mmCIF file of C-alpha atoms in Angstrom:
data_model
loop_
_atom_site.group_PDB
_atom_site.id
_atom_site.type_symbol
_atom_site.label_atom_id
_atom_site.label_comp_id
_atom_site.label_asym_id
_atom_site.label_seq_id
_atom_site.Cartn_x
_atom_site.Cartn_y
_atom_site.Cartn_z
ATOM 1 C CA MET Z 590 -38.297 -24.094 35.305
ATOM 2 C CA SER Z 591 -41.667 -25.417 34.145
ATOM 3 C CA GLU Z 592 -42.374 -29.129 33.802
ATOM 4 C CA ALA Z 593 -42.801 -28.703 30.023
ATOM 5 C CA ALA Z 594 -39.469 -26.927 29.744
ATOM 6 C CA SER Z 595 -37.655 -29.601 31.740
ATOM 7 C CA ALA Z 596 -39.283 -32.579 30.010
ATOM 8 C CA PRO Z 597 -36.977 -34.914 28.049
ATOM 9 C CA LYS Z 598 -36.793 -34.349 24.318
ATOM 10 C CA PRO Z 599 -38.872 -36.697 22.138
ATOM 11 C CA LYS Z 600 -36.948 -39.634 20.666
ATOM 12 C CA LYS Z 601 -36.833 -39.715 16.854
ATOM 13 C CA SER Z 602 -36.732 -43.519 16.819
ATOM 14 C CA VAL Z 603 -40.129 -43.755 18.567
ATOM 15 C CA ALA Z 604 -43.317 -42.803 16.696
ATOM 16 C CA LEU Z 605 -45.418 -40.186 18.556
ATOM 17 C CA SER Z 606 -42.682 -39.797 21.170
ATOM 18 C CA GLY Z 607 -43.506 -36.865 23.432
ATOM 19 C CA VAL Z 608 -46.988 -36.405 21.968
ATOM 20 C CA PRO Z 609 -49.688 -36.353 24.707
ATOM 21 C CA ALA Z 610 -52.503 -38.715 23.681
ATOM 22 C CA GLY Z 611 -54.806 -38.342 26.667
ATOM 23 C CA ASN Z 612 -55.045 -37.772 30.399
ATOM 24 C CA THR Z 613 -54.326 -40.253 33.175
ATOM 25 C CA ALA Z 614 -54.207 -40.206 36.950
ATOM 26 C CA LEU Z 615 -52.514 -43.612 37.093
ATOM 27 C CA CYS Z 616 -48.856 -43.121 36.324
ATOM 28 C CA THR Z 617 -46.042 -40.744 35.395
ATOM 29 C CA VAL Z 618 -42.915 -41.928 33.582
ATOM 30 C CA GLY Z 619 -39.598 -40.217 32.933
ATOM 31 C CA ARG Z 620 -40.546 -36.616 33.620
ATOM 32 C CA SER Z 621 -37.085 -36.051 35.125
ATOM 33 C CA GLY Z 622 -35.441 -38.650 32.892
ATOM 34 C CA ASN Z 623 -35.429 -41.428 35.497
ATOM 35 C CA ASP Z 624 -38.607 -41.346 37.585
ATOM 36 C CA LEU Z 625 -41.725 -43.531 37.851
ATOM 37 C CA GLN Z 626 -44.816 -43.064 40.015
ATOM 38 C CA TYR Z 627 -48.004 -45.112 40.448
ATOM 39 C CA ARG Z 628 -50.921 -42.869 41.479
ATOM 40 C CA GLY Z 629 -48.347 -40.470 42.970
ATOM 41 C CA TYR Z 630 -46.260 -43.085 44.813
ATOM 42 C CA ASP Z 631 -42.574 -43.232 43.879
ATOM 43 C CA ILE Z 632 -41.651 -46.695 42.583
ATOM 44 C CA LEU Z 633 -38.571 -46.702 44.820
ATOM 45 C CA ASP Z 634 -40.795 -46.283 47.888
ATOM 46 C CA ILE Z 635 -43.098 -49.186 47.090
ATOM 47 C CA ALA Z 636 -41.176 -51.771 45.039
ATOM 48 C CA GLU Z 637 -39.577 -53.529 47.999
ATOM 49 C CA ARG Z 638 -41.916 -52.425 50.787
ATOM 50 C CA CYS Z 639 -45.204 -53.615 49.323
ATOM 51 C CA GLU Z 640 -46.643 -56.903 48.190
ATOM 52 C CA PHE Z 641 -47.804 -57.121 44.582
ATOM 53 C CA GLU Z 642 -51.418 -57.467 45.699
ATOM 54 C CA GLU Z 643 -51.180 -54.078 47.440
ATOM 55 C CA ILE Z 644 -50.182 -52.442 44.165
ATOM 56 C CA ALA Z 645 -52.824 -54.336 42.201
ATOM 57 C CA TYR Z 646 -55.374 -52.952 44.673
ATOM 58 C CA LEU Z 647 -53.916 -49.461 44.332
ATOM 59 C CA LEU Z 648 -54.143 -49.465 40.553
ATOM 60 C CA ILE Z 649 -57.482 -51.236 40.102
ATOM 61 C CA HIS Z 650 -59.354 -50.117 43.221
ATOM 62 C CA GLY Z 651 -57.818 -46.662 43.578
ATOM 63 C CA LYS Z 652 -55.909 -46.661 46.875
ATOM 64 C CA LEU Z 653 -53.453 -48.626 48.958
ATOM 65 C CA PRO Z 654 -55.360 -51.136 51.100
ATOM 66 C CA THR Z 655 -55.382 -51.360 54.862
ATOM 67 C CA GLN Z 656 -54.124 -54.602 56.374
ATOM 68 C CA THR Z 657 -57.700 -55.890 56.658
ATOM 69 C CA GLU Z 658 -58.540 -54.858 53.092
ATOM 70 C CA LEU Z 659 -55.379 -56.577 51.840
ATOM 71 C CA GLU Z 660 -56.216 -59.816 53.613
ATOM 72 C CA VAL Z 661 -59.737 -59.788 52.176
ATOM 73 C CA TYR Z 662 -58.394 -58.957 48.708
ATOM 74 C CA LYS Z 663 -55.832 -61.768 48.776
ATOM 75 C CA ALA Z 664 -58.520 -64.210 49.877
ATOM 76 C CA THR Z 665 -60.693 -63.008 46.983
ATOM 77 C CA LEU Z 666 -57.882 -63.534 44.475
ATOM 78 C CA ALA Z 667 -57.236 -67.002 45.884
ATOM 79 C CA ARG Z 668 -60.887 -67.920 45.268
ATOM 80 C CA LEU Z 669 -60.615 -66.737 41.658
ATOM 81 C CA ARG Z 670 -57.653 -68.956 40.670
ATOM 82 C CA GLY Z 671 -59.747 -71.783 39.295
ATOM 83 C CA LEU Z 672 -60.377 -72.328 35.592
ATOM 84 C CA PRO Z 673 -63.804 -73.199 34.141
ATOM 85 C CA ALA Z 674 -63.920 -76.597 32.435
ATOM 86 C CA THR Z 675 -64.423 -74.975 29.026
ATOM 87 C CA VAL Z 676 -61.278 -72.879 29.437
ATOM 88 C CA ARG Z 677 -59.263 -75.941 30.479
ATOM 89 C CA ALA Z 678 -60.572 -77.798 27.419
ATOM 90 C CA VAL Z 679 -59.518 -74.935 25.141
ATOM 91 C CA LEU Z 680 -56.039 -74.853 26.677
ATOM 92 C CA GLU Z 681 -55.663 -78.594 26.160
ATOM 93 C CA GLN Z 682 -56.326 -78.155 22.440
ATOM 94 C CA LEU Z 683 -53.455 -75.716 21.951
ATOM 95 C CA PRO Z 684 -50.303 -77.202 20.376
ATOM 96 C CA ALA Z 685 -47.284 -77.793 22.586
ATOM 97 C CA ALA Z 686 -45.313 -75.604 20.170
ATOM 98 C CA SER Z 687 -47.540 -72.599 20.883
ATOM 99 C CA HIS Z 688 -45.822 -69.530 22.277
ATOM 100 C CA PRO Z 689 -46.999 -68.974 25.863
ATOM 101 C CA MET Z 690 -48.059 -65.433 24.927
ATOM 102 C CA ASP Z 691 -50.468 -66.926 22.398
ATOM 103 C CA VAL Z 692 -51.720 -69.232 25.136
ATOM 104 C CA MET Z 693 -52.349 -66.260 27.428
ATOM 105 C CA ARG Z 694 -54.207 -64.354 24.719
ATOM 106 C CA THR Z 695 -56.335 -67.398 23.896
ATOM 107 C CA GLY Z 696 -57.041 -68.112 27.548
ATOM 108 C CA VAL Z 697 -58.311 -64.574 28.076
ATOM 109 C CA SER Z 698 -60.581 -64.840 25.035
ATOM 110 C CA ALA Z 699 -61.921 -68.208 26.190
ATOM 111 C CA LEU Z 700 -62.648 -66.888 29.680
ATOM 112 C CA GLY Z 701 -64.449 -63.944 28.098
ATOM 113 C CA CYS Z 702 -66.726 -66.366 26.259
ATOM 114 C CA VAL Z 703 -67.501 -68.377 29.396
ATOM 115 C CA LEU Z 704 -67.878 -65.442 31.807
ATOM 116 C CA PRO Z 705 -68.627 -62.453 29.555
ATOM 117 C CA GLU Z 706 -68.727 -58.893 30.813
ATOM 118 C CA LYS Z 707 -72.166 -57.376 31.299
ATOM 119 C CA GLU Z 708 -73.332 -55.068 28.514
ATOM 120 C CA ASP Z 709 -73.402 -51.993 30.756
ATOM 121 C CA HIS Z 710 -69.647 -52.289 31.448
ATOM 122 C CA ASN Z 711 -70.087 -51.025 35.003
ATOM 123 C CA HIS Z 712 -66.911 -50.258 36.930
ATOM 124 C CA ALA Z 713 -67.556 -52.810 39.684
ATOM 125 C CA GLY Z 714 -67.934 -55.574 37.113
ATOM 126 C CA ALA Z 715 -64.799 -54.443 35.277
ATOM 127 C CA ARG Z 716 -62.787 -54.547 38.507
ATOM 128 C CA GLU Z 717 -64.094 -58.029 39.232
ATOM 129 C CA ILE Z 718 -62.923 -59.208 35.800
ATOM 130 C CA ALA Z 719 -59.543 -57.576 36.373
ATOM 131 C CA ASP Z 720 -59.184 -59.388 39.685
ATOM 132 C CA ARG Z 721 -60.201 -62.705 38.106
ATOM 133 C CA LEU Z 722 -57.630 -62.297 35.344
ATOM 134 C CA ILE Z 723 -54.839 -61.428 37.775
ATOM 135 C CA ALA Z 724 -55.739 -64.475 39.849
ATOM 136 C CA SER Z 725 -56.136 -66.942 36.982
ATOM 137 C CA LEU Z 726 -53.623 -65.950 34.290
ATOM 138 C CA GLY Z 727 -50.877 -67.899 36.050
ATOM 139 C CA SER Z 728 -53.226 -70.871 36.334
ATOM 140 C CA MET Z 729 -53.930 -70.747 32.592
ATOM 141 C CA LEU Z 730 -50.286 -70.597 31.645
ATOM 142 C CA VAL Z 731 -49.036 -73.374 33.900
ATOM 143 C CA TYR Z 732 -52.053 -75.644 33.311
ATOM 144 C CA TRP Z 733 -51.334 -75.523 29.564
ATOM 145 C CA TYR Z 734 -47.592 -75.940 30.172
ATOM 146 C CA HIS Z 735 -47.884 -79.153 32.190
ATOM 147 C CA TYR Z 736 -50.551 -80.608 29.922
ATOM 148 C CA SER Z 737 -48.564 -79.830 26.743
ATOM 149 C CA VAL Z 738 -45.318 -81.216 28.172
ATOM 150 C CA SER Z 739 -46.521 -84.318 30.012
ATOM 151 C CA GLY Z 740 -50.270 -84.623 29.434
ATOM 152 C CA LYS Z 741 -50.837 -83.956 33.151
ATOM 153 C CA ARG Z 742 -53.968 -82.092 34.219
ATOM 154 C CA ILE Z 743 -52.802 -80.210 37.294
ATOM 155 C CA ASP Z 744 -54.947 -78.869 40.102
ATOM 156 C CA VAL Z 745 -54.613 -75.079 39.829
ATOM 157 C CA GLU Z 746 -55.701 -74.434 43.421
ATOM 158 C CA THR Z 747 -52.903 -73.846 45.933
ATOM 159 C CA ASP Z 748 -52.767 -72.478 49.467
ATOM 160 C CA ASP Z 749 -50.205 -69.789 48.548
ATOM 161 C CA ASP Z 750 -51.395 -66.331 49.558
ATOM 162 C CA SER Z 751 -49.682 -64.434 46.704
ATOM 163 C CA VAL Z 752 -50.039 -64.320 42.944
ATOM 164 C CA GLY Z 753 -46.319 -64.854 42.422
ATOM 165 C CA GLY Z 754 -46.097 -67.667 44.956
ATOM 166 C CA HIS Z 755 -49.090 -69.390 43.370
ATOM 167 C CA PHE Z 756 -47.423 -69.258 39.945
ATOM 168 C CA LEU Z 757 -44.127 -70.687 41.216
ATOM 169 C CA HIS Z 758 -45.932 -73.420 43.167
ATOM 170 C CA LEU Z 759 -47.857 -74.538 40.075
ATOM 171 C CA LEU Z 760 -44.738 -74.403 37.918
ATOM 172 C CA HIS Z 761 -42.435 -76.379 40.213
ATOM 173 C CA GLY Z 762 -44.959 -78.500 42.092
ATOM 174 C CA ARG Z 763 -43.869 -77.285 45.531
ATOM 175 C CA SER Z 764 -44.198 -74.236 47.751
ATOM 176 C CA PRO Z 765 -41.578 -71.613 46.826
ATOM 177 C CA SER Z 766 -39.079 -70.197 49.289
ATOM 178 C CA LYS Z 767 -39.775 -66.922 51.077
ATOM 179 C CA GLN Z 768 -36.976 -65.292 49.074
ATOM 180 C CA TRP Z 769 -38.482 -66.352 45.764
ATOM 181 C CA VAL Z 770 -41.912 -65.103 46.796
ATOM 182 C CA GLY Z 771 -40.359 -61.767 47.753
ATOM 183 C CA ALA Z 772 -38.519 -61.586 44.443
ATOM 184 C CA MET Z 773 -41.784 -62.190 42.591
ATOM 185 C CA HIS Z 774 -43.558 -59.472 44.582
ATOM 186 C CA THR Z 775 -40.891 -56.951 43.620
ATOM 187 C CA SER Z 776 -40.677 -58.001 39.981
ATOM 188 C CA LEU Z 777 -44.434 -57.937 39.440
ATOM 189 C CA ILE Z 778 -44.685 -54.509 41.088
ATOM 190 C CA LEU Z 779 -41.996 -53.128 38.789
ATOM 191 C CA TYR Z 780 -43.831 -54.422 35.716
ATOM 192 C CA ALA Z 781 -47.342 -53.463 36.886
ATOM 193 C CA GLU Z 782 -47.836 -50.085 35.186
ATOM 194 C CA HIS Z 783 -46.041 -47.729 32.805
ATOM 195 C CA GLU Z 784 -48.350 -45.013 31.493
ATOM 196 C CA PHE Z 785 -49.167 -44.928 27.723
ATOM 197 C CA ASN Z 786 -46.795 -47.659 26.547
ATOM 198 C CA ALA Z 787 -47.697 -49.530 23.355
ATOM 199 C CA SER Z 788 -49.792 -52.288 24.931
ATOM 200 C CA THR Z 789 -51.583 -49.962 27.335
ATOM 201 C CA PHE Z 790 -52.404 -47.558 24.535
ATOM 202 C CA ALA Z 791 -53.712 -50.495 22.494
ATOM 203 C CA ALA Z 792 -55.981 -51.418 25.396
ATOM 204 C CA ARG Z 793 -57.228 -47.838 25.676
ATOM 205 C CA VAL Z 794 -57.921 -47.611 21.950
ATOM 206 C CA ILE Z 795 -60.035 -50.776 22.194
ATOM 207 C CA ALA Z 796 -61.760 -49.500 25.332
ATOM 208 C CA GLY Z 797 -62.552 -46.241 23.567
ATOM 209 C CA THR Z 798 -64.646 -48.115 21.025
ATOM 210 C CA GLY Z 799 -66.896 -49.402 23.800
ATOM 211 C CA SER Z 800 -65.574 -52.952 23.663
ATOM 212 C CA ASP Z 801 -65.439 -55.375 26.584
ATOM 213 C CA MET Z 802 -62.642 -55.818 29.118
ATOM 214 C CA TYR Z 803 -61.523 -59.189 27.756
ATOM 215 C CA SER Z 804 -61.050 -57.760 24.251
ATOM 216 C CA CYS Z 805 -59.016 -54.893 25.682
ATOM 217 C CA ILE Z 806 -56.713 -57.236 27.585
ATOM 218 C CA ALA Z 807 -56.370 -59.685 24.664
ATOM 219 C CA GLY Z 808 -55.401 -56.800 22.391
ATOM 220 C CA ALA Z 809 -52.865 -55.554 24.918
ATOM 221 C CA ILE Z 810 -51.326 -59.027 25.120
ATOM 222 C CA GLY Z 811 -50.951 -59.023 21.339
ATOM 223 C CA ALA Z 812 -49.108 -55.708 21.488
ATOM 224 C CA LEU Z 813 -46.897 -56.836 24.363
ATOM 225 C CA ARG Z 814 -45.885 -59.975 22.480
ATOM 226 C CA GLY Z 815 -43.609 -58.058 20.121
ATOM 227 C CA PRO Z 816 -39.838 -58.073 20.725
ATOM 228 C CA LYS Z 817 -39.729 -54.265 20.731
ATOM 229 C CA HIS Z 818 -42.042 -54.275 23.753
ATOM 230 C CA GLY Z 819 -42.556 -57.099 26.257
ATOM 231 C CA GLY Z 820 -40.632 -59.720 24.317
ATOM 232 C CA ALA Z 821 -37.404 -57.883 25.070
ATOM 233 C CA ASN Z 822 -36.841 -59.757 28.338
ATOM 234 C CA GLU Z 823 -36.690 -63.057 26.479
ATOM 235 C CA VAL Z 824 -34.231 -61.618 23.951
ATOM 236 C CA ALA Z 825 -32.139 -60.179 26.791
ATOM 237 C CA PHE Z 826 -31.689 -63.627 28.304
ATOM 238 C CA ASP Z 827 -30.901 -65.131 24.899
ATOM 239 C CA ILE Z 828 -28.043 -62.634 24.708
ATOM 240 C CA GLN Z 829 -26.779 -63.369 28.223
ATOM 241 C CA GLN Z 830 -26.831 -67.143 27.863
ATOM 242 C CA ARG Z 831 -24.692 -67.073 24.709
ATOM 243 C CA TYR Z 832 -21.586 -66.738 26.845
ATOM 244 C CA ASP Z 833 -19.638 -68.937 29.241
ATOM 245 C CA SER Z 834 -17.924 -66.070 31.030
ATOM 246 C CA ALA Z 835 -18.036 -62.322 31.558
ATOM 247 C CA ASP Z 836 -14.764 -61.919 29.641
ATOM 248 C CA GLU Z 837 -16.152 -63.756 26.611
ATOM 249 C CA ALA Z 838 -19.326 -61.673 26.790
ATOM 250 C CA GLU Z 839 -17.438 -58.391 26.918
ATOM 251 C CA ALA Z 840 -15.217 -59.235 23.949
ATOM 252 C CA ASP Z 841 -18.162 -60.269 21.784
ATOM 253 C CA ILE Z 842 -20.438 -57.363 22.709
ATOM 254 C CA ARG Z 843 -17.660 -54.851 22.007
ATOM 255 C CA LYS Z 844 -17.384 -56.319 18.507
ATOM 256 C CA ARG Z 845 -21.128 -56.155 18.014
ATOM 257 C CA VAL Z 846 -21.272 -52.554 19.207
ATOM 258 C CA ALA Z 847 -18.442 -51.675 16.817
ATOM 259 C CA ASN Z 848 -20.532 -53.187 14.026
ATOM 260 C CA LYS Z 849 -23.479 -51.002 15.139
ATOM 261 C CA GLU Z 850 -25.610 -53.945 16.245
ATOM 262 C CA VAL Z 851 -28.528 -53.122 18.535
ATOM 263 C CA ILE Z 852 -28.207 -54.810 21.944
ATOM 264 C CA ILE Z 853 -31.655 -55.553 23.376
ATOM 265 C CA GLY Z 854 -32.119 -54.768 27.072
ATOM 266 C CA PHE Z 855 -30.519 -51.317 26.985
ATOM 267 C CA GLY Z 856 -32.028 -47.879 26.572
ATOM 268 C CA HIS Z 857 -35.695 -46.947 26.764
ATOM 269 C CA PRO Z 858 -38.259 -45.030 24.678
ATOM 270 C CA VAL Z 859 -39.030 -42.638 27.570
ATOM 271 C CA TYR Z 860 -36.243 -42.689 30.156
ATOM 272 C CA THR Z 861 -33.230 -40.614 29.189
ATOM 273 C CA VAL Z 862 -31.043 -40.813 32.303
ATOM 274 C CA SER Z 863 -31.709 -44.307 33.634
ATOM 275 C CA ASP Z 864 -34.517 -46.762 34.285
ATOM 276 C CA PRO Z 865 -35.314 -46.350 38.002
ATOM 277 C CA ARG Z 866 -36.615 -49.919 38.131
ATOM 278 C CA ASN Z 867 -33.208 -51.314 37.184
ATOM 279 C CA GLN Z 868 -31.497 -50.551 40.486
ATOM 280 C CA VAL Z 869 -34.220 -52.494 42.296
ATOM 281 C CA ILE Z 870 -34.360 -55.558 40.060
ATOM 282 C CA LYS Z 871 -30.555 -55.700 39.891
ATOM 283 C CA GLU Z 872 -30.392 -56.176 43.652
ATOM 284 C CA VAL Z 873 -33.110 -58.830 43.454
ATOM 285 C CA ALA Z 874 -31.025 -60.680 40.865
ATOM 286 C CA ARG Z 875 -27.851 -60.275 42.942
ATOM 287 C CA LYS Z 876 -29.493 -61.765 46.044
ATOM 288 C CA LEU Z 877 -30.965 -64.667 44.065
ATOM 289 C CA ALA Z 878 -27.563 -65.382 42.512
ATOM 290 C CA ASN Z 879 -25.769 -65.287 45.856
ATOM 291 C CA ASP Z 880 -28.399 -67.498 47.479
ATOM 292 C CA SER Z 881 -28.172 -70.081 44.698
ATOM 293 C CA GLY Z 882 -24.381 -70.056 44.616
ATOM 294 C CA ASP Z 883 -24.553 -69.545 40.845
ATOM 295 C CA ASN Z 884 -23.288 -66.082 39.893
ATOM 296 C CA LYS Z 885 -22.495 -66.814 36.245
ATOM 297 C CA MET Z 886 -25.479 -65.110 34.609
ATOM 298 C CA PHE Z 887 -25.441 -62.189 37.022
ATOM 299 C CA SER Z 888 -21.716 -61.632 36.430
ATOM 300 C CA ILE Z 889 -22.244 -61.646 32.674
ATOM 301 C CA ALA Z 890 -25.184 -59.253 32.919
ATOM 302 C CA GLU Z 891 -23.282 -56.889 35.205
ATOM 303 C CA ARG Z 892 -20.182 -56.888 32.985
ATOM 304 C CA LEU Z 893 -22.270 -56.110 29.917
ATOM 305 C CA GLU Z 894 -23.969 -53.292 31.810
ATOM 306 C CA SER Z 895 -20.525 -51.733 32.322
ATOM 307 C CA VAL Z 896 -19.532 -52.312 28.704
ATOM 308 C CA MET Z 897 -22.682 -50.693 27.328
ATOM 309 C CA LYS Z 898 -22.269 -47.708 29.635
ATOM 310 C CA GLN Z 899 -18.662 -47.229 28.544
ATOM 311 C CA ALA Z 900 -19.101 -47.943 24.840
ATOM 312 C CA LYS Z 901 -22.530 -46.437 24.158
ATOM 313 C CA ASN Z 902 -23.448 -44.516 27.326
ATOM 314 C CA MET Z 903 -26.574 -46.701 27.509
ATOM 315 C CA PHE Z 904 -28.281 -47.957 30.642
ATOM 316 C CA PRO Z 905 -30.031 -51.291 31.213
ATOM 317 C CA ASN Z 906 -33.810 -51.308 31.408
ATOM 318 C CA LEU Z 907 -36.006 -53.465 33.623
ATOM 319 C CA ASP Z 908 -35.795 -56.434 31.258
ATOM 320 C CA TRP Z 909 -32.021 -56.903 31.616
ATOM 321 C CA TYR Z 910 -31.835 -58.155 35.214
ATOM 322 C CA SER Z 911 -35.410 -59.460 35.220
ATOM 323 C CA ALA Z 912 -34.160 -62.096 32.806
ATOM 324 C CA VAL Z 913 -31.456 -63.123 35.290
ATOM 325 C CA SER Z 914 -33.940 -63.183 38.173
ATOM 326 C CA TYR Z 915 -36.485 -65.350 36.385
ATOM 327 C CA HIS Z 916 -33.803 -67.761 35.206
ATOM 328 C CA LEU Z 917 -32.523 -68.195 38.751
ATOM 329 C CA MET Z 918 -36.049 -69.105 39.878
ATOM 330 C CA GLY Z 919 -36.221 -71.857 37.258
ATOM 331 C CA ILE Z 920 -38.741 -70.097 35.022
ATOM 332 C CA PRO Z 921 -38.582 -71.108 31.329
ATOM 333 C CA THR Z 922 -37.473 -68.265 29.071
ATOM 334 C CA THR Z 923 -40.685 -68.303 27.052
ATOM 335 C CA MET Z 924 -42.613 -67.544 30.245
ATOM 336 C CA PHE Z 925 -40.752 -64.284 30.913
ATOM 337 C CA THR Z 926 -43.137 -62.158 28.848
ATOM 338 C CA PRO Z 927 -46.274 -63.944 30.152
ATOM 339 C CA LEU Z 928 -45.165 -62.897 33.650
ATOM 340 C CA PHE Z 929 -45.090 -59.350 32.289
ATOM 341 C CA VAL Z 930 -48.741 -59.938 31.302
ATOM 342 C CA LEU Z 931 -49.563 -61.195 34.774
ATOM 343 C CA ALA Z 932 -48.226 -57.969 36.281
ATOM 344 C CA ARG Z 933 -49.310 -55.456 33.647
ATOM 345 C CA THR Z 934 -52.924 -56.660 33.597
ATOM 346 C CA THR Z 935 -53.308 -54.514 36.712
ATOM 347 C CA GLY Z 936 -52.273 -51.380 34.829
ATOM 348 C CA TRP Z 937 -54.127 -52.311 31.645
ATOM 349 C CA SER Z 938 -57.363 -52.877 33.547
ATOM 350 C CA ALA Z 939 -57.057 -49.580 35.398
ATOM 351 C CA HIS Z 940 -56.481 -47.773 32.106
ATOM 352 C CA VAL Z 941 -59.503 -49.446 30.512
ATOM 353 C CA ILE Z 942 -61.690 -48.242 33.375
ATOM 354 C CA GLU Z 943 -60.180 -44.759 33.122
ATOM 355 C CA GLN Z 944 -60.733 -44.628 29.360
ATOM 356 C CA ARG Z 945 -64.354 -45.667 29.810
ATOM 357 C CA THR Z 946 -64.796 -42.802 32.260
ATOM 358 C CA ASP Z 947 -63.408 -40.450 29.623
ATOM 359 C CA GLY Z 948 -65.984 -41.896 27.239
ATOM 360 C CA LYS Z 949 -64.290 -40.896 24.009
ATOM 361 C CA ILE Z 950 -63.209 -42.940 21.026
ATOM 362 C CA ILE Z 951 -59.540 -42.518 20.086
ATOM 363 C CA ARG Z 952 -59.206 -41.618 16.410
ATOM 364 C CA PRO Z 953 -56.024 -39.727 15.447
ATOM 365 C CA SER Z 954 -55.306 -38.260 12.037
ATOM 366 C CA ALA Z 955 -52.667 -39.538 9.614
ATOM 367 C CA ASN Z 956 -50.089 -37.617 7.632
ATOM 368 C CA TYR Z 957 -50.834 -38.795 4.088
ATOM 369 C CA VAL Z 958 -47.709 -39.465 1.999
ATOM 370 C CA GLY Z 959 -49.261 -41.282 -0.990
ATOM 371 C CA PRO Z 960 -49.999 -40.118 -4.569
ATOM 372 C CA GLU Z 961 -52.563 -37.431 -5.439
ATOM 373 C CA LYS Z 962 -55.161 -37.116 -8.211
ATOM 374 C CA VAL Z 963 -54.459 -40.460 -9.848
ATOM 375 C CA GLU Z 964 -56.463 -40.953 -13.043
ATOM 376 C CA PHE Z 965 -58.801 -43.960 -12.928
ATOM 377 C CA VAL Z 966 -58.246 -46.630 -15.625
ATOM 378 C CA PRO Z 967 -61.073 -49.150 -16.356
ATOM 379 C CA ILE Z 968 -60.070 -52.768 -15.719
ATOM 380 C CA GLY Z 969 -60.082 -53.706 -19.397
ATOM 381 C CA GLU Z 970 -57.556 -50.983 -20.186
ATOM 382 C CA ARG Z 971 -55.089 -51.643 -17.395
ATOM 383 C CA ARG Z 972 -51.626 -52.946 -18.154
ATOM 384 C CA SER Z 973 -49.291 -54.746 -15.755
#
């Protein structure tokens, strides 16, 4: 059977579902209903066997690094964690009530003003910007967080050798455990890339106009902010934390399902069988729960997974157990989606570079559904 014949049917609830909008060598999603590959590598082969920086290198620089290349790359990222004084000043001006996603978007724009991309948009320069963003996005977020909460100007330089470890160190003020660092590696890898999703497509549309890398990433952050996209992991945790027990959660969710309420964290616009990332992140969450001795949230999440499978034949997506994992590492709920940004900037940047290579502006047609041949009425003759 051909790939086209075996492809999942488009979903009516998703605009342009199943419509090819371009070519990519970066990622395939859901061709069998439950598969995901980054540059040909199966997500199940790399999610727990690689460090996040390996996958960032794969996506942005085109191949998996050797051990020496990885060490050099991690040292480069560590040198790029600092924030220019102007960017820190901008972050300090943002209200404490700001959503962290707005902080991330603003931080990217500010950095683009201080260290703008060269006009020729060469690939080497674009990759350097991508690396700087991956290294410094966590610094931006946590610098603003501590300043807005306590007025403290933290030092954003740490000796952690990973992006995830650096973030946790800045957040909690101490070096994270090996288990937490490993959990962050896996989570960030799972979120790193996902073909032509809404935010990535937004970035490619902006790139197609010839705009700069910072504008592409800021636009992608704006798209990811929505609850139908990246914001779903925050909503998923809001659902889970409503309950004191798995039994209470099951009883309430069954009522909500009976009333045809949509339960965020289940189903997916592309996957039709299951989300392959879920089995990985679920085990991460299980290990974190067992290590902490606090299984409440995991038990609730797992019970609701069973309920949704039985009642609606729906599977959890990556967001469902990611919410549990982040909570168990003491990460504030409003930072869940910014961590998505931290990971997905790797994929966004790679797509921007790929779109620039294509060199075409993206300009689809619209199906007009408005009135035809309306007679013009001069302003003095119009009636309300």
